[in-house]
Coordinates of C-alpha atoms in Angstrom, one line a residue:
X1 CA -0.1 -0.1 0.0
X2 CA 1.5 3.5 -1.0
X3 CA 1.2 6.3 1.0
X4 CA 1.4 10.0 0.7
X5 CA 2.7 12.5 3.0
X6 CA 1.3 16.2 2.9
X7 CA 3.7 19.2 3.5
X8 CA 1.9 21.5 6.2
X9 CA 3.1 24.9 6.5
X10 CA 2.1 25.0 10.3
X11 CA 5.5 24.8 12.0
X12 CA 7.9 26.2 9.4
X13 CA 11.6 25.4 10.1
X14 CA 14.0 27.9 11.2
X15 CA 15.9 28.8 7.9
X16 CA 18.8 31.9 9.0
X17 CA 18.6 34.3 5.9
X18 CA 21.8 36.3 4.5
X19 CA 21.2 40.1 4.9
X20 CA 20.2 41.5 1.2
X21 CA 23.3 43.2 1.0
X22 CA 25.9 40.3 0.9
X23 CA 23.6 37.9 -0.7
X24 CA 21.4 36.7 -3.7
X25 CA 18.5 36.8 -2.0
X26 CA 15.9 38.5 -4.5
X27 CA 14.5 40.0 -1.0
X28 CA 14.7 39.8 2.8
X29 CA 11.1 39.1 4.0
X30 CA 12.1 42.0 6.9
X31 CA 12.7 44.9 3.9
X32 CA 11.5 44.8 0.1
X33 CA 12.1 48.5 -0.3
X34 CA 15.1 48.2 -2.1
X35 CA 13.7 45.7 -4.8
X36 CA 10.8 46.9 -5.8
X37 CA 10.8 50.6 -7.1
X38 CA 9.3 52.3 -9.5
X39 CA 10.5 54.7 -11.8
X40 CA 10.1 58.3 -10.8
X41 CA 10.9 61.3 -13.2
X42 CA 11.6 65.1 -12.9
X43 CA 10.6 65.7 -17.0
X44 CA 7.1 64.9 -17.5
X45 CA 7.3 64.1 -21.0
X46 CA 9.5 61.6 -20.5
X47 CA 7.1 60.2 -17.9
X48 CA 4.1 60.5 -20.6
X49 CA 6.5 58.6 -23.2
X50 CA 7.4 55.8 -20.5
X51 CA 3.9 55.1 -19.2
X52 CA 2.4 55.4 -23.0
X53 CA 4.9 52.7 -23.7
X54 CA 4.2 50.0 -20.8
X55 CA 0.6 50.8 -21.3
X56 CA 0.8 49.4 -25.3
X57 CA 2.9 46.7 -24.0
X58 CA 0.1 45.9 -21.3
X59 CA -2.3 45.4 -24.4
X60 CA 0.1 43.1 -26.5
X61 CA 0.7 41.2 -23.2
X62 CA -3.2 41.0 -22.9
X63 CA -3.4 39.8 -26.6
X64 CA -0.6 37.3 -26.3
X65 CA -2.4 35.5 -23.3
X66 CA -5.8 35.1 -25.5
X67 CA -7.3 38.2 -24.2
X68 CA -8.3 39.8 -27.1
X69 CA -11.9 40.4 -27.8
X70 CA -12.6 42.4 -31.3
X71 CA -13.4 45.9 -30.5
X72 CA -14.2 45.4 -26.9
X73 CA -11.5 45.9 -24.1
X74 CA -10.1 48.6 -22.6
X75 CA -7.0 50.2 -20.9
X76 CA -6.7 53.6 -19.6
X77 CA -4.4 55.7 -18.5
X78 CA -4.1 59.3 -16.9
X79 CA -2.0 61.9 -18.3
X80 CA 1.0 62.5 -16.5
X81 CA 0.9 66.4 -18.0
X82 CA -2.7 67.2 -17.3
X83 CA -4.1 64.7 -15.1
X84 CA -7.7 65.6 -16.4
X85 CA -7.1 63.8 -19.6
X86 CA -6.4 59.9 -20.1
X87 CA -5.0 57.9 -22.8
X88 CA -7.5 54.9 -23.9
X89 CA -7.0 52.2 -26.9
X90 CA -8.3 53.5 -30.7
X91 CA -11.6 51.3 -31.1
X92 CA -11.3 48.3 -32.8
X93 CA -7.5 47.8 -33.4
X94 CA -6.2 44.8 -32.4
X95 CA -4.6 44.6 -28.8
X96 CA -1.3 42.4 -30.5
X97 CA -1.1 45.6 -33.3
X98 CA -1.0 48.4 -30.7
X99 CA 1.9 50.9 -30.4
X100 CA 2.4 53.5 -28.0
X101 CA 1.8 56.2 -30.9
X102 CA -1.6 54.9 -31.5
X103 CA -3.1 55.6 -28.2
X104 CA -6.0 58.2 -27.7
X105 CA -5.6 61.3 -25.3
X106 CA -9.3 62.3 -24.6
X107 CA -10.8 64.9 -22.1
X108 CA -13.3 64.2 -19.5
X109 CA -15.8 65.0 -22.4
X110 CA -14.8 62.5 -24.9
X111 CA -12.9 65.2 -26.8
X112 CA -9.7 64.4 -28.6
X113 CA -6.9 66.8 -27.3
X114 CA -4.3 65.5 -30.1
X115 CA -4.9 65.4 -33.7
X116 CA -5.8 61.7 -34.3
X117 CA -7.4 59.8 -37.2
X118 CA -9.0 57.3 -34.5
X119 CA -12.4 56.4 -32.9
X120 CA -12.7 55.5 -29.2
X121 CA -15.4 53.2 -28.1
X122 CA -18.3 55.4 -26.3
X123 CA -18.9 52.4 -23.5
X124 CA -15.5 52.1 -22.5
X125 CA -15.3 55.8 -22.3
X126 CA -17.6 56.3 -19.9
X127 CA -16.3 53.1 -17.8
X128 CA -12.8 54.6 -17.2
X129 CA -13.7 58.2 -17.4
X130 CA -16.4 57.7 -14.4
X131 CA -13.4 55.9 -12.3
X132 CA -10.7 58.6 -13.2
X133 CA -13.1 61.3 -12.3
X134 CA -14.3 59.5 -9.1
X135 CA -10.7 58.1 -8.1
X136 CA -8.0 60.8 -8.4
X137 CA -5.5 58.0 -6.7
X138 CA -5.5 55.8 -9.6
X139 CA -3.7 56.1 -12.4
X140 CA -4.5 53.5 -14.8
X141 CA -7.5 50.8 -15.0
X142 CA -8.0 47.4 -16.9
X143 CA -11.0 46.1 -18.1
X144 CA -11.4 43.0 -20.3
X145 CA -13.7 40.3 -21.0
X146 CA -11.3 37.4 -20.4
X147 CA -12.3 34.1 -20.2
X148 CA -12.3 32.8 -16.7
X149 CA -13.5 36.1 -15.7
X150 CA -16.2 36.1 -17.7
X151 CA -17.1 32.8 -16.5
X152 CA -16.6 33.2 -13.1
X153 CA -18.4 36.6 -13.3
X154 CA -22.0 34.6 -14.2
X155 CA -22.3 33.4 -10.5
X156 CA -22.1 36.8 -8.9
X157 CA -19.8 35.9 -6.3
X158 CA -16.4 36.8 -5.9
X159 CA -12.9 34.6 -5.6
X160 CA -12.5 33.6 -2.1
X161 CA -10.8 35.9 0.4
X162 CA -11.8 39.0 -2.0
X163 CA -15.5 40.5 -2.0
X164 CA -15.9 43.2 -4.5
X165 CA -18.4 41.9 -7.1
X166 CA -20.5 44.7 -8.7
X167 CA -24.3 43.2 -9.6
X168 CA -26.0 45.9 -11.0
X169 CA -24.4 45.2 -14.6
X170 CA -27.1 46.6 -16.7
X171 CA -25.5 45.9 -20.4
X172 CA -23.5 48.0 -22.7
X173 CA -22.1 51.0 -20.7
X174 CA -23.8 53.5 -22.7
X175 CA -25.6 55.3 -19.5
X176 CA -23.6 57.8 -17.7
X177 CA -25.0 56.8 -15.0
X178 CA -23.7 53.2 -15.3
X179 CA -20.4 54.2 -15.1
X180 CA -21.0 56.1 -12.1
X181 CA -22.2 52.9 -10.6
X182 CA -19.3 51.5 -11.4
X183 CA -17.0 54.1 -9.6
X184 CA -18.8 53.6 -6.7
X185 CA -18.8 50.0 -6.4
X186 CA -14.9 50.4 -6.3
X187 CA -15.1 53.1 -3.5
X188 CA -12.6 54.7 -2.0
X189 CA -9.8 52.0 -1.8
X190 CA -10.4 48.9 -3.4
X191 CA -8.5 48.3 -6.7
X192 CA -10.3 45.0 -8.3
X193 CA -14.4 44.3 -9.2
X194 CA -15.6 41.7 -11.0
X195 CA -18.4 42.4 -13.0
X196 CA -21.4 40.3 -13.3
X197 CA -22.2 38.6 -16.3
X198 CA -19.5 41.0 -17.8
X199 CA -15.9 40.7 -16.9
X200 CA -13.3 41.8 -15.3
X201 CA -11.8 45.4 -13.8
X202 CA -8.5 46.4 -12.0
X203 CA -6.8 49.4 -11.3
X204 CA -3.6 50.8 -10.3
X205 CA -1.3 53.7 -9.8
X206 CA 0.6 52.5 -13.0
X207 CA -0.4 50.7 -16.0
X208 CA 2.1 47.9 -14.8
X209 CA 0.2 47.7 -11.5
X210 CA -3.3 47.6 -13.2
X211 CA -2.1 44.9 -15.7
X212 CA -0.6 42.7 -12.9
X213 CA -3.8 42.4 -11.0
X214 CA -5.7 41.5 -14.0
X215 CA -3.6 38.9 -14.6
X216 CA -3.5 37.4 -11.2
X217 CA -7.3 38.3 -10.9
X218 CA -7.9 36.2 -14.4
X219 CA -5.9 33.4 -13.2
X220 CA -7.6 33.2 -9.7
X221 CA -11.0 32.8 -11.3
X222 CA -9.7 30.5 -13.5
X223 CA -7.9 28.3 -10.0
X224 CA -11.7 29.1 -8.7
X225 CA -13.4 27.2 -11.2
X226 CA -11.2 24.4 -11.0
X227 CA -11.7 24.4 -7.4
X228 CA -15.2 24.5 -7.3
X229 CA -15.6 21.8 -10.1
X230 CA -13.4 19.2 -7.9
X231 CA -15.5 20.3 -4.7
X232 CA -18.7 19.4 -6.6
X233 CA -17.2 16.0 -6.7
X234 CA -16.5 15.8 -3.1
X235 CA -13.2 17.3 -2.6
X236 CA -13.2 19.4 0.2
X237 CA -11.4 22.9 -0.5
X238 CA -8.7 24.4 2.2
X239 CA -9.0 27.7 3.1
X240 CA -5.8 29.9 3.8
X241 CA -6.2 31.1 7.2
X242 CA -6.5 35.1 7.6
X243 CA -3.2 35.7 9.2
X244 CA -1.4 34.0 6.7
X245 CA -3.3 36.0 3.6
X246 CA -2.5 38.9 5.6
X247 CA 0.8 38.4 5.8
X248 CA 1.3 37.7 2.3
X249 CA -0.5 40.7 1.2
X250 CA 1.9 43.0 3.5
X251 CA 4.8 41.2 2.2
X252 CA 3.8 41.8 -1.8
X253 CA 0.5 43.8 -1.8
X254 CA 2.5 46.8 -2.3
X255 CA 2.1 49.0 -5.8
X256 CA 5.7 48.6 -6.3
X257 CA 5.6 45.0 -6.0
X258 CA 2.6 44.6 -8.4
X259 CA 4.7 46.9 -10.7
X260 CA 7.8 44.5 -11.1
X261 CA 5.2 41.4 -11.1
X262 CA 4.7 43.3 -14.8
X263 CA 7.8 43.4 -15.6
X264 CA 8.6 40.2 -17.1
X265 CA 5.8 40.4 -18.9
X266 CA 7.0 43.9 -20.2
X267 CA 10.2 43.0 -21.4
X268 CA 9.0 40.0 -23.1
X269 CA 6.5 41.6 -25.2
X270 CA 9.3 43.8 -26.3
X271 CA 11.4 41.4 -27.5
X272 CA 8.8 39.8 -29.3
X273 CA 7.7 43.1 -31.3
X274 CA 11.5 43.5 -31.9
X275 CA 10.6 47.0 -29.9
X276 CA 7.9 48.0 -32.3
X277 CA 5.6 48.3 -29.5
X278 CA 7.1 51.1 -28.2
X279 CA 6.9 53.3 -30.9

């Protein structure tokens, strides 16, 4: 008869870590500030160009992961020069083709700030305009109809250990009131929403942070669906304890950590495009 041993983290072994200064560990559990850093700029034009390049790369990353959806789906970016404007993707351009120069700069009435031959999706504009107006702390927002997110959203439930679900989806967001309700659902400090029967919405202080949260939430939805399938066949679920979850969040739930989480995807996307995404 064979036996299986299940590892438990209830009594962790005592490990002596070398300090970050004289070792090669990527971080010290007591100090992560030196590793996770978001670039800062004194030149606002340079910051705008950098942010647009990362935004374009996020679109191509989402396309590579299979989340392009025809003319649907958007990422928005608050303009570093004028916070009352924001960048958004052109209507009906495939995510996998978007370059930084293709992005459209609009004000909160939907008027283009710079000359452009592109149009902007009205429903997407309303969602993102409402969020940027309601939450000055949010500089970027991602909304996609990714497969696992859309599938899990049909249950009207949050991911276990997450609790923000927007239950009042009223169809295509063509009414300003609907966009306002989405912004209200985010509240004052939430960054992620599951839109019932619709998809996912994630936000952040940078495009990289919002994109990293979107990737994580989409994968969490996929994991939840698989876990629910197993549970339906009699396999009980085990939940992460509140103390462990809180500790993990303190270590990895910072904007800078989320920013770093997206950098491997950014680098790969730039390489696969031969740098064209940055144009």
